[in-house]
Amino acid sequence: MLKRTLGLSLPVVLAVAFFLGLPNPDVAAKNRFISIGTGGPTGVYFVVGNAVCRMVHREAAEGRKKGRKHGMRCSAPSTGGSNYNIGQIKEGELQFGVAQSDWQHHAYNGTSKWKGKQYSKLRAVFSVHPEPFQLIARKGSGIKSWSDLKGKVVNIGNPGSGQRGTMEVLMKKKGTKVSDFKQATELTSSEQVGALCDGKVDAIAYTVGVPNGAIGQAIDGCGAHFVNLNSSVEKGMVKANPYYAFANIPAGVFYKGQKSDATTFGVMATFVSSSDVDSKTVYELVRAVFENLDSFKKLHPAFKKLDPKQMIKNGLSAPLHDGAVKYYKEKGWM
Ligand code: GLU
């Protein structure tokens, strides 16, 4: 029992703590505890968020030795994905999040899904890895191109995920309605591969870094295949929007069972925050990531090509957070 082991009653402990000086609540509220919104537990965002926390904690430990304390504690729970993360940053529930470059753009500008809900306090921090939008069909589904999705069971993704939003945009551009499918399911990224391999759904969509374990499970584990997305519709989308780019996933390089090259359009994974988060917090997070970038890059193969010069501009459409700018200027990158 607390009372017996401490030999003090709880009110006494609290009173003593109070007089010894607990952190001033204002200071404590200034983001000493930061939460980073990620994505499903089998995605790459989850690795991004936890890699950032690892670097923040490493710098905290180094700082304690060298007298350069930032005292930040970081957590990166799994979430519903891009739009969920931006929404929670807006609510002040999360301080940071990972989000697709298309949704960063729309949230900041109040367009597409964010029409009428513009979030002008959204701030870019840096970009991470490229994320192709991947349409994957089950072996034996007979799906070779987009038009074959008609009359099939298609997982359009959970609301809040980046792929769900991008799928809706693509469907609109293609003139495809949910009613054109036999059924549209809303499984999360970590549920959908199991459903595909069990034959419960015929096709899934996932905007995710390459390679990804869940995609590997679909392709190598149950013989699923990529469906190319490179018609005039996607060409028009890439041409008209800076947050999209074409991506190629070469056969047999990342997934042994992938028989032919896949071409599709994609986005960048970006790290975002809010102008309501103080500059010192953002500065310390950014510093922790870039001072440890070599270790960071080793935490996932999708991070292999990360380069600071690209990371501070690629795929970013919201203004950079002041705290990030401070560090990038110190480094002479801006
Ligand atoms: N791009 C996905 C999303 O925005 C998440 C991908 C991942 O978890 O790596 O929801």
mmCIF file of C-alpha atoms and ligand atoms in Angstrom:
data_model
loop_
_atom_site.group_PDB
_atom_site.id
_atom_site.type_symbol
_atom_site.label_atom_id
_atom_site.label_comp_id
_atom_site.label_asym_id
_atom_site.label_seq_id
_atom_site.Cartn_x
_atom_site.Cartn_y
_atom_site.Cartn_z
ATOM 1 C CA MET A 1 0.000 0.000 0.000
ATOM 2 C CA LEU A 2 1.153 3.465 -0.901
ATOM 3 C CA LYS A 3 0.477 4.756 2.618
ATOM 4 C CA ARG A 4 2.476 2.071 4.329
ATOM 5 C CA THR A 5 5.504 1.984 2.017
ATOM 6 C CA LEU A 6 5.933 5.698 2.036
ATOM 7 C CA GLY A 7 4.921 6.133 5.630
ATOM 8 C CA LEU A 8 3.054 9.222 4.547
ATOM 9 C CA SER A 9 -0.508 9.805 3.557
ATOM 10 C CA LEU A 10 -1.229 10.783 -0.021
ATOM 11 C CA PRO A 11 -2.346 14.346 0.857
ATOM 12 C CA VAL A 12 0.960 14.846 2.689
ATOM 13 C CA VAL A 13 2.937 13.602 -0.312
ATOM 14 C CA LEU A 14 1.048 15.976 -2.574
ATOM 15 C CA ALA A 15 1.502 18.883 -0.184
ATOM 16 C CA VAL A 16 5.247 18.219 0.052
ATOM 17 C CA ALA A 17 5.506 17.955 -3.724
ATOM 18 C CA PHE A 18 3.660 21.230 -4.021
ATOM 19 C CA PHE A 19 6.032 23.038 -1.679
ATOM 20 C CA LEU A 20 9.101 21.522 -3.312
ATOM 21 C CA GLY A 21 7.866 23.135 -6.476
ATOM 22 C CA LEU A 22 6.150 21.140 -9.174
ATOM 23 C CA PRO A 23 6.689 22.478 -12.694
ATOM 24 C CA ASN A 24 4.650 25.596 -13.265
ATOM 25 C CA PRO A 25 1.555 24.380 -15.133
ATOM 26 C CA ASP A 26 2.153 26.929 -17.899
ATOM 27 C CA VAL A 27 5.609 25.583 -18.571
ATOM 28 C CA ALA A 28 4.401 22.007 -18.359
ATOM 29 C CA ALA A 29 1.647 22.754 -20.860
ATOM 30 C CA LYS A 30 4.281 24.036 -23.228
ATOM 31 C CA ASN A 31 4.590 20.692 -24.896
ATOM 32 C CA ARG A 32 6.959 18.889 -22.596
ATOM 33 C CA PHE A 33 4.912 15.832 -23.502
ATOM 34 C CA ILE A 34 4.481 15.567 -27.215
ATOM 35 C CA SER A 35 2.359 13.134 -29.163
ATOM 36 C CA ILE A 36 2.900 12.325 -32.810
ATOM 37 C CA GLY A 37 0.028 10.938 -34.888
ATOM 38 C CA THR A 38 1.097 8.104 -37.165
ATOM 39 C CA GLY A 39 -0.943 5.487 -39.069
ATOM 40 C CA GLY A 40 -1.732 1.785 -38.773
ATOM 41 C CA PRO A 41 0.725 -0.369 -36.810
ATOM 42 C CA THR A 42 1.874 -2.168 -39.976
ATOM 43 C CA GLY A 43 2.609 1.036 -41.910
ATOM 44 C CA VAL A 44 5.690 3.212 -42.300
ATOM 45 C CA TYR A 45 4.202 6.262 -40.496
ATOM 46 C CA PHE A 46 4.270 4.273 -37.289
ATOM 47 C CA VAL A 47 8.011 3.771 -37.799
ATOM 48 C CA VAL A 48 8.485 7.478 -38.627
ATOM 49 C CA GLY A 49 6.768 8.615 -35.427
ATOM 50 C CA ASN A 50 8.589 6.168 -33.223
ATOM 51 C CA ALA A 51 11.929 6.896 -34.882
ATOM 52 C CA VAL A 52 11.421 10.606 -34.174
ATOM 53 C CA CYS A 53 10.606 9.837 -30.523
ATOM 54 C CA ARG A 54 13.696 7.686 -30.272
ATOM 55 C CA MET A 55 15.887 10.571 -31.454
ATOM 56 C CA VAL A 56 14.113 13.034 -29.130
ATOM 57 C CA HIS A 57 14.769 10.724 -26.173
ATOM 58 C CA ARG A 58 18.350 10.118 -27.265
ATOM 59 C CA GLU A 59 18.991 13.882 -27.340
ATOM 60 C CA ALA A 60 17.294 14.215 -23.961
ATOM 61 C CA ALA A 61 19.721 11.650 -22.514
ATOM 62 C CA GLU A 62 22.732 13.291 -24.201
ATOM 63 C CA GLY A 63 21.531 16.667 -22.987
ATOM 64 C CA ARG A 64 21.356 15.455 -19.388
ATOM 65 C CA LYS A 65 25.053 14.535 -19.588
ATOM 66 C CA LYS A 66 26.086 17.737 -21.317
ATOM 67 C CA GLY A 67 23.842 20.145 -19.454
ATOM 68 C CA ARG A 68 21.738 20.881 -22.526
ATOM 69 C CA LYS A 69 18.347 19.808 -21.206
ATOM 70 C CA HIS A 70 15.158 19.870 -23.209
ATOM 71 C CA GLY A 71 13.205 17.480 -20.973
ATOM 72 C CA MET A 72 10.752 16.444 -23.708
ATOM 73 C CA ARG A 73 8.877 13.131 -23.575
ATOM 74 C CA CYS A 74 7.490 11.772 -26.773
ATOM 75 C CA SER A 75 4.943 9.159 -27.797
ATOM 76 C CA ALA A 76 3.789 8.066 -31.242
ATOM 77 C CA PRO A 77 0.616 5.992 -31.052
ATOM 78 C CA SER A 78 -0.926 4.278 -34.041
ATOM 79 C CA THR A 79 -3.827 6.285 -35.516
ATOM 80 C CA GLY A 80 -6.258 6.384 -38.441
ATOM 81 C CA GLY A 81 -3.717 8.188 -40.687
ATOM 82 C CA SER A 82 -3.158 11.529 -42.451
ATOM 83 C CA ASN A 83 -6.465 13.350 -42.182
ATOM 84 C CA TYR A 84 -7.140 12.005 -38.722
ATOM 85 C CA ASN A 85 -3.721 13.330 -37.626
ATOM 86 C CA ILE A 86 -4.261 16.800 -39.074
ATOM 87 C CA GLY A 87 -7.710 16.940 -37.475
ATOM 88 C CA GLN A 88 -6.293 16.009 -34.071
ATOM 89 C CA ILE A 89 -3.495 18.590 -34.392
ATOM 90 C CA LYS A 90 -6.211 21.138 -35.130
ATOM 91 C CA GLU A 91 -8.053 20.048 -31.972
ATOM 92 C CA GLY A 92 -4.837 20.402 -29.955
ATOM 93 C CA GLU A 93 -4.913 16.690 -29.078
ATOM 94 C CA LEU A 94 -1.695 15.955 -30.996
ATOM 95 C CA GLN A 95 1.287 18.293 -31.413
ATOM 96 C CA PHE A 96 2.719 16.583 -34.492
ATOM 97 C CA GLY A 97 1.635 14.123 -37.104
ATOM 98 C CA VAL A 98 2.629 12.418 -40.307
ATOM 99 C CA ALA A 99 0.460 13.309 -43.300
ATOM 100 C CA GLN A 100 0.467 12.827 -47.043
ATOM 101 C CA SER A 101 1.577 15.884 -49.037
ATOM 102 C CA ASP A 102 -1.824 16.066 -50.798
ATOM 103 C CA TRP A 103 -3.669 16.296 -47.470
ATOM 104 C CA GLN A 104 -1.208 18.799 -46.057
ATOM 105 C CA HIS A 105 -1.986 20.943 -49.094
ATOM 106 C CA HIS A 106 -5.762 20.570 -48.866
ATOM 107 C CA ALA A 107 -5.944 21.144 -45.105
ATOM 108 C CA TYR A 108 -3.828 24.298 -45.294
ATOM 109 C CA ASN A 109 -5.732 25.653 -48.297
ATOM 110 C CA GLY A 110 -9.210 24.529 -47.297
ATOM 111 C CA THR A 111 -9.748 22.534 -50.476
ATOM 112 C CA SER A 112 -11.084 19.046 -51.318
ATOM 113 C CA LYS A 113 -12.061 17.232 -48.084
ATOM 114 C CA TRP A 114 -11.016 20.338 -46.102
ATOM 115 C CA LYS A 115 -13.387 22.707 -47.879
ATOM 116 C CA GLY A 116 -15.062 24.847 -45.220
ATOM 117 C CA LYS A 117 -12.644 23.535 -42.578
ATOM 118 C CA GLN A 118 -9.449 25.300 -43.653
ATOM 119 C CA TYR A 119 -6.649 24.914 -41.126
ATOM 120 C CA SER A 120 -4.356 27.862 -41.728
ATOM 121 C CA LYS A 121 -2.310 27.205 -38.561
ATOM 122 C CA LEU A 122 -1.016 23.962 -40.078
ATOM 123 C CA ARG A 123 2.777 24.054 -40.342
ATOM 124 C CA ALA A 124 5.200 21.905 -42.310
ATOM 125 C CA VAL A 125 8.229 20.570 -40.450
ATOM 126 C CA PHE A 126 9.986 18.312 -42.977
ATOM 127 C CA SER A 127 9.157 15.663 -45.529
ATOM 128 C CA VAL A 128 10.106 12.048 -45.196
ATOM 129 C CA HIS A 129 9.819 9.207 -47.751
ATOM 130 C CA PRO A 130 7.867 8.992 -51.037
ATOM 131 C CA GLU A 131 4.597 7.058 -50.868
ATOM 132 C CA PRO A 132 3.142 5.609 -54.059
ATOM 133 C CA PHE A 133 -0.646 5.149 -54.083
ATOM 134 C CA GLN A 134 -0.847 1.382 -54.537
ATOM 135 C CA LEU A 135 -3.844 -0.482 -55.890
ATOM 136 C CA ILE A 136 -3.432 -4.192 -55.288
ATOM 137 C CA ALA A 137 -5.692 -6.966 -56.578
ATOM 138 C CA ARG A 138 -6.187 -10.476 -55.297
ATOM 139 C CA LYS A 139 -4.875 -13.439 -57.239
ATOM 140 C CA GLY A 140 -7.715 -14.823 -59.334
ATOM 141 C CA SER A 141 -9.766 -11.617 -59.060
ATOM 142 C CA GLY A 142 -9.380 -10.962 -62.791
ATOM 143 C CA ILE A 143 -8.525 -7.325 -62.065
ATOM 144 C CA LYS A 144 -5.923 -5.984 -64.489
ATOM 145 C CA SER A 145 -6.894 -2.333 -64.694
ATOM 146 C CA TRP A 146 -9.053 0.247 -62.932
ATOM 147 C CA SER A 147 -12.137 -0.531 -65.051
ATOM 148 C CA ASP A 148 -12.069 -4.134 -63.828
ATOM 149 C CA LEU A 149 -12.959 -2.929 -60.313
ATOM 150 C CA LYS A 150 -16.570 -2.679 -61.466
ATOM 151 C CA GLY A 151 -18.716 -5.215 -59.626
ATOM 152 C CA LYS A 152 -15.902 -6.178 -57.231
ATOM 153 C CA VAL A 153 -15.420 -5.864 -53.491
ATOM 154 C CA VAL A 154 -13.001 -2.963 -53.051
ATOM 155 C CA ASN A 155 -11.496 -1.757 -49.790
ATOM 156 C CA ILE A 156 -11.549 2.033 -50.029
ATOM 157 C CA GLY A 157 -9.901 2.381 -46.590
ATOM 158 C CA ASN A 158 -10.870 3.691 -43.159
ATOM 159 C CA PRO A 159 -12.157 7.261 -42.914
ATOM 160 C CA GLY A 160 -9.282 9.520 -41.828
ATOM 161 C CA SER A 161 -6.613 7.591 -43.671
ATOM 162 C CA GLY A 162 -4.669 9.224 -46.463
ATOM 163 C CA GLN A 163 -5.466 6.403 -48.897
ATOM 164 C CA ARG A 164 -9.205 6.790 -48.267
ATOM 165 C CA GLY A 165 -9.017 10.465 -49.190
ATOM 166 C CA THR A 166 -6.827 9.903 -52.232
ATOM 167 C CA MET A 167 -9.022 6.991 -53.363
ATOM 168 C CA GLU A 168 -12.063 9.277 -53.247
ATOM 169 C CA VAL A 169 -10.236 11.899 -55.295
ATOM 170 C CA LEU A 170 -9.197 9.283 -57.853
ATOM 171 C CA MET A 171 -12.700 7.786 -58.034
ATOM 172 C CA LYS A 172 -14.150 11.203 -58.717
ATOM 173 C CA LYS A 173 -11.606 11.872 -61.485
ATOM 174 C CA LYS A 174 -12.300 8.451 -62.993
ATOM 175 C CA GLY A 175 -16.059 8.911 -62.757
ATOM 176 C CA THR A 176 -16.353 5.813 -60.549
ATOM 177 C CA LYS A 177 -19.000 5.690 -57.840
ATOM 178 C CA VAL A 178 -19.110 3.488 -54.760
ATOM 179 C CA SER A 179 -22.239 1.909 -56.246
ATOM 180 C CA ASP A 180 -20.147 0.704 -59.204
ATOM 181 C CA PHE A 181 -18.494 -1.752 -56.817
ATOM 182 C CA LYS A 182 -20.226 -4.861 -55.528
ATOM 183 C CA GLN A 183 -19.237 -3.583 -52.103
ATOM 184 C CA ALA A 184 -16.933 -0.883 -50.743
ATOM 185 C CA THR A 185 -15.341 -1.863 -47.439
ATOM 186 C CA GLU A 186 -13.648 0.493 -44.971
ATOM 187 C CA LEU A 187 -11.004 -1.722 -43.432
ATOM 188 C CA THR A 188 -7.881 -0.176 -41.914
ATOM 189 C CA SER A 189 -4.448 -0.631 -43.447
ATOM 190 C CA SER A 190 -3.592 -3.370 -40.970
ATOM 191 C CA GLU A 191 -6.819 -5.315 -41.589
ATOM 192 C CA GLN A 192 -6.995 -5.147 -45.354
ATOM 193 C CA VAL A 193 -4.235 -7.538 -46.392
ATOM 194 C CA GLY A 194 -5.711 -10.377 -44.340
ATOM 195 C CA ALA A 195 -9.089 -9.748 -45.970
ATOM 196 C CA LEU A 196 -7.487 -9.707 -49.443
ATOM 197 C CA CYS A 197 -5.604 -12.944 -48.890
ATOM 198 C CA ASP A 198 -8.719 -14.600 -47.423
ATOM 199 C CA GLY A 199 -10.679 -13.658 -50.541
ATOM 200 C CA LYS A 200 -13.057 -11.378 -48.628
ATOM 201 C CA VAL A 201 -12.076 -8.375 -50.722
ATOM 202 C CA ASP A 202 -10.858 -8.289 -54.329
ATOM 203 C CA ALA A 203 -8.734 -5.145 -54.250
ATOM 204 C CA ILE A 204 -7.184 -2.818 -51.698
ATOM 205 C CA ALA A 205 -5.654 0.654 -51.870
ATOM 206 C CA TYR A 206 -2.746 1.813 -49.730
ATOM 207 C CA THR A 207 -0.593 4.927 -49.901
ATOM 208 C CA VAL A 208 2.551 3.710 -48.198
ATOM 209 C CA GLY A 209 6.354 3.824 -48.376
ATOM 210 C CA VAL A 210 8.300 1.131 -50.216
ATOM 211 C CA PRO A 211 9.018 -1.512 -49.067
ATOM 212 C CA ASN A 212 6.211 -2.241 -46.638
ATOM 213 C CA GLY A 213 5.668 -5.491 -44.786
ATOM 214 C CA ALA A 214 1.903 -5.570 -45.319
ATOM 215 C CA ILE A 215 2.272 -5.115 -49.096
ATOM 216 C CA GLY A 216 4.936 -7.843 -49.053
ATOM 217 C CA GLN A 217 2.508 -10.134 -47.306
ATOM 218 C CA ALA A 218 -0.059 -9.544 -50.084
ATOM 219 C CA ILE A 219 2.360 -9.961 -52.993
ATOM 220 C CA ASP A 220 4.760 -12.593 -51.716
ATOM 221 C CA GLY A 221 2.382 -14.228 -49.263
ATOM 222 C CA CYS A 222 -0.725 -14.703 -51.397
ATOM 223 C CA GLY A 223 0.202 -13.830 -54.972
ATOM 224 C CA ALA A 224 -1.577 -10.463 -55.199
ATOM 225 C CA HIS A 225 -0.457 -7.978 -57.863
ATOM 226 C CA PHE A 226 -0.201 -4.222 -58.449
ATOM 227 C CA VAL A 227 -2.646 -2.562 -60.837
ATOM 228 C CA ASN A 228 -1.000 0.229 -62.862
ATOM 229 C CA LEU A 229 -2.414 3.720 -62.466
ATOM 230 C CA ASN A 230 -0.897 5.673 -65.331
ATOM 231 C CA SER A 231 -3.737 6.551 -67.689
ATOM 232 C CA SER A 232 -4.511 10.045 -68.946
ATOM 233 C CA VAL A 233 -6.499 10.617 -65.723
ATOM 234 C CA GLU A 234 -3.480 10.113 -63.444
ATOM 235 C CA LYS A 235 -1.257 12.009 -65.907
ATOM 236 C CA GLY A 236 -3.626 14.961 -65.637
ATOM 237 C CA MET A 237 -3.630 14.776 -61.837
ATOM 238 C CA VAL A 238 0.174 14.740 -61.645
ATOM 239 C CA LYS A 239 0.478 17.554 -64.155
ATOM 240 C CA ALA A 240 -2.000 19.785 -62.363
ATOM 241 C CA ASN A 241 -0.840 19.255 -58.759
ATOM 242 C CA PRO A 242 2.632 19.763 -57.269
ATOM 243 C CA TYR A 243 1.923 17.320 -54.423
ATOM 244 C CA TYR A 244 1.658 14.328 -56.787
ATOM 245 C CA ALA A 245 4.437 12.627 -58.735
ATOM 246 C CA PHE A 246 4.700 9.405 -60.712
ATOM 247 C CA ALA A 247 6.396 6.465 -59.040
ATOM 248 C CA ASN A 248 7.727 3.204 -60.352
ATOM 249 C CA ILE A 249 7.993 0.046 -58.275
ATOM 250 C CA PRO A 250 10.395 -2.205 -60.201
ATOM 251 C CA ALA A 251 9.609 -5.924 -60.463
ATOM 252 C CA GLY A 252 11.372 -8.257 -58.044
ATOM 253 C CA VAL A 253 13.400 -5.581 -56.237
ATOM 254 C CA PHE A 254 11.335 -4.961 -53.117
ATOM 255 C CA TYR A 255 8.934 -7.875 -53.447
ATOM 256 C CA LYS A 256 10.271 -11.136 -54.864
ATOM 257 C CA GLY A 257 6.849 -12.217 -56.080
ATOM 258 C CA GLN A 258 6.256 -9.005 -58.072
ATOM 259 C CA LYS A 259 6.415 -10.128 -61.709
ATOM 260 C CA SER A 260 6.196 -6.835 -63.587
ATOM 261 C CA ASP A 261 7.106 -3.206 -62.962
ATOM 262 C CA ALA A 262 4.309 -1.130 -61.488
ATOM 263 C CA THR A 263 3.646 2.497 -62.380
ATOM 264 C CA THR A 264 1.396 4.638 -60.280
ATOM 265 C CA PHE A 265 1.145 8.160 -58.909
ATOM 266 C CA GLY A 266 2.156 9.045 -55.405
ATOM 267 C CA VAL A 267 2.725 11.632 -52.717
ATOM 268 C CA MET A 268 5.338 12.419 -50.073
ATOM 269 C CA ALA A 269 4.992 11.512 -46.424
ATOM 270 C CA THR A 270 5.383 14.778 -44.519
ATOM 271 C CA PHE A 271 5.820 15.695 -40.869
ATOM 272 C CA VAL A 272 3.479 18.466 -39.752
ATOM 273 C CA SER A 273 2.596 20.530 -36.707
ATOM 274 C CA SER A 274 0.728 23.686 -35.778
ATOM 275 C CA SER A 275 1.730 27.310 -35.246
ATOM 276 C CA ASP A 276 0.160 26.802 -31.782
ATOM 277 C CA VAL A 277 3.047 24.483 -30.869
ATOM 278 C CA ASP A 278 5.893 26.595 -29.480
ATOM 279 C CA SER A 279 9.073 27.118 -31.497
ATOM 280 C CA LYS A 280 11.369 25.690 -28.861
ATOM 281 C CA THR A 281 9.558 22.337 -28.940
ATOM 282 C CA VAL A 282 9.664 22.158 -32.730
ATOM 283 C CA TYR A 283 13.299 23.288 -32.781
ATOM 284 C CA GLU A 284 14.324 20.566 -30.321
ATOM 285 C CA LEU A 285 12.444 17.866 -32.250
ATOM 286 C CA VAL A 286 13.925 18.932 -35.581
ATOM 287 C CA ARG A 287 17.380 19.177 -34.072
ATOM 288 C CA ALA A 288 17.064 15.687 -32.585
ATOM 289 C CA VAL A 289 16.083 14.242 -35.974
ATOM 290 C CA PHE A 290 18.744 15.962 -38.074
ATOM 291 C CA GLU A 291 21.618 15.578 -35.578
ATOM 292 C CA ASN A 292 20.862 11.842 -35.676
ATOM 293 C CA LEU A 293 19.793 11.463 -39.291
ATOM 294 C CA ASP A 294 22.227 8.620 -40.026
ATOM 295 C CA SER A 295 20.750 6.523 -37.228
ATOM 296 C CA PHE A 296 17.243 7.586 -38.223
ATOM 297 C CA LYS A 297 17.793 6.376 -41.806
ATOM 298 C CA LYS A 298 18.729 2.922 -40.574
ATOM 299 C CA LEU A 299 15.363 2.419 -38.897
ATOM 300 C CA HIS A 300 13.456 1.644 -42.120
ATOM 301 C CA PRO A 301 14.563 0.855 -45.681
ATOM 302 C CA ALA A 302 12.118 3.517 -46.991
ATOM 303 C CA PHE A 303 14.320 6.134 -45.241
ATOM 304 C CA LYS A 304 17.506 5.138 -47.076
ATOM 305 C CA LYS A 305 17.556 8.078 -49.486
ATOM 306 C CA LEU A 306 16.578 10.811 -47.035
ATOM 307 C CA ASP A 307 18.539 13.980 -47.714
ATOM 308 C CA PRO A 308 18.149 17.147 -45.600
ATOM 309 C CA LYS A 309 18.166 19.462 -48.637
ATOM 310 C CA GLN A 310 15.143 17.634 -50.064
ATOM 311 C CA MET A 311 13.459 17.063 -46.722
ATOM 312 C CA ILE A 312 13.132 20.758 -45.992
ATOM 313 C CA LYS A 313 11.204 21.475 -49.189
ATOM 314 C CA ASN A 314 9.859 18.440 -51.103
ATOM 315 C CA GLY A 315 6.121 17.985 -50.789
ATOM 316 C CA LEU A 316 5.699 20.872 -48.345
ATOM 317 C CA SER A 317 2.959 23.388 -49.081
ATOM 318 C CA ALA A 318 2.064 24.795 -45.660
ATOM 319 C CA PRO A 319 4.628 27.321 -44.331
ATOM 320 C CA LEU A 320 7.541 25.837 -42.405
ATOM 321 C CA HIS A 321 7.183 26.119 -38.626
ATOM 322 C CA ASP A 322 9.362 28.921 -37.157
ATOM 323 C CA GLY A 323 11.140 26.451 -34.885
ATOM 324 C CA ALA A 324 12.158 24.358 -37.901
ATOM 325 C CA VAL A 325 13.268 27.437 -39.864
ATOM 326 C CA LYS A 326 15.517 28.447 -36.966
ATOM 327 C CA TYR A 327 17.377 25.117 -37.108
ATOM 328 C CA TYR A 328 17.560 24.997 -40.932
ATOM 329 C CA LYS A 329 19.033 28.507 -40.974
ATOM 330 C CA GLU A 330 21.592 27.621 -38.311
ATOM 331 C CA LYS A 331 22.667 24.723 -40.525
ATOM 332 C CA GLY A 332 22.918 27.034 -43.550
ATOM 333 C CA TRP A 333 20.309 25.008 -45.435
ATOM 334 C CA MET A 334 18.128 28.071 -45.963
HETATM 335 N N1 GLU B 1 -0.399 7.193 -46.116
HETATM 336 C C1 GLU B 1 -1.186 6.553 -45.096
HETATM 337 C C2 GLU B 1 -2.139 7.558 -44.501
HETATM 338 O O1 GLU B 1 -2.017 8.712 -44.725
HETATM 339 C C3 GLU B 1 -0.371 5.912 -43.999
HETATM 340 C C4 GLU B 1 0.778 5.099 -44.471
HETATM 341 C C5 GLU B 1 1.607 4.510 -43.349
HETATM 342 O O2 GLU B 1 1.055 4.227 -42.296
HETATM 343 O O3 GLU B 1 2.809 4.365 -43.558
HETATM 344 O O4 GLU B 1 -3.036 7.218 -43.789
#
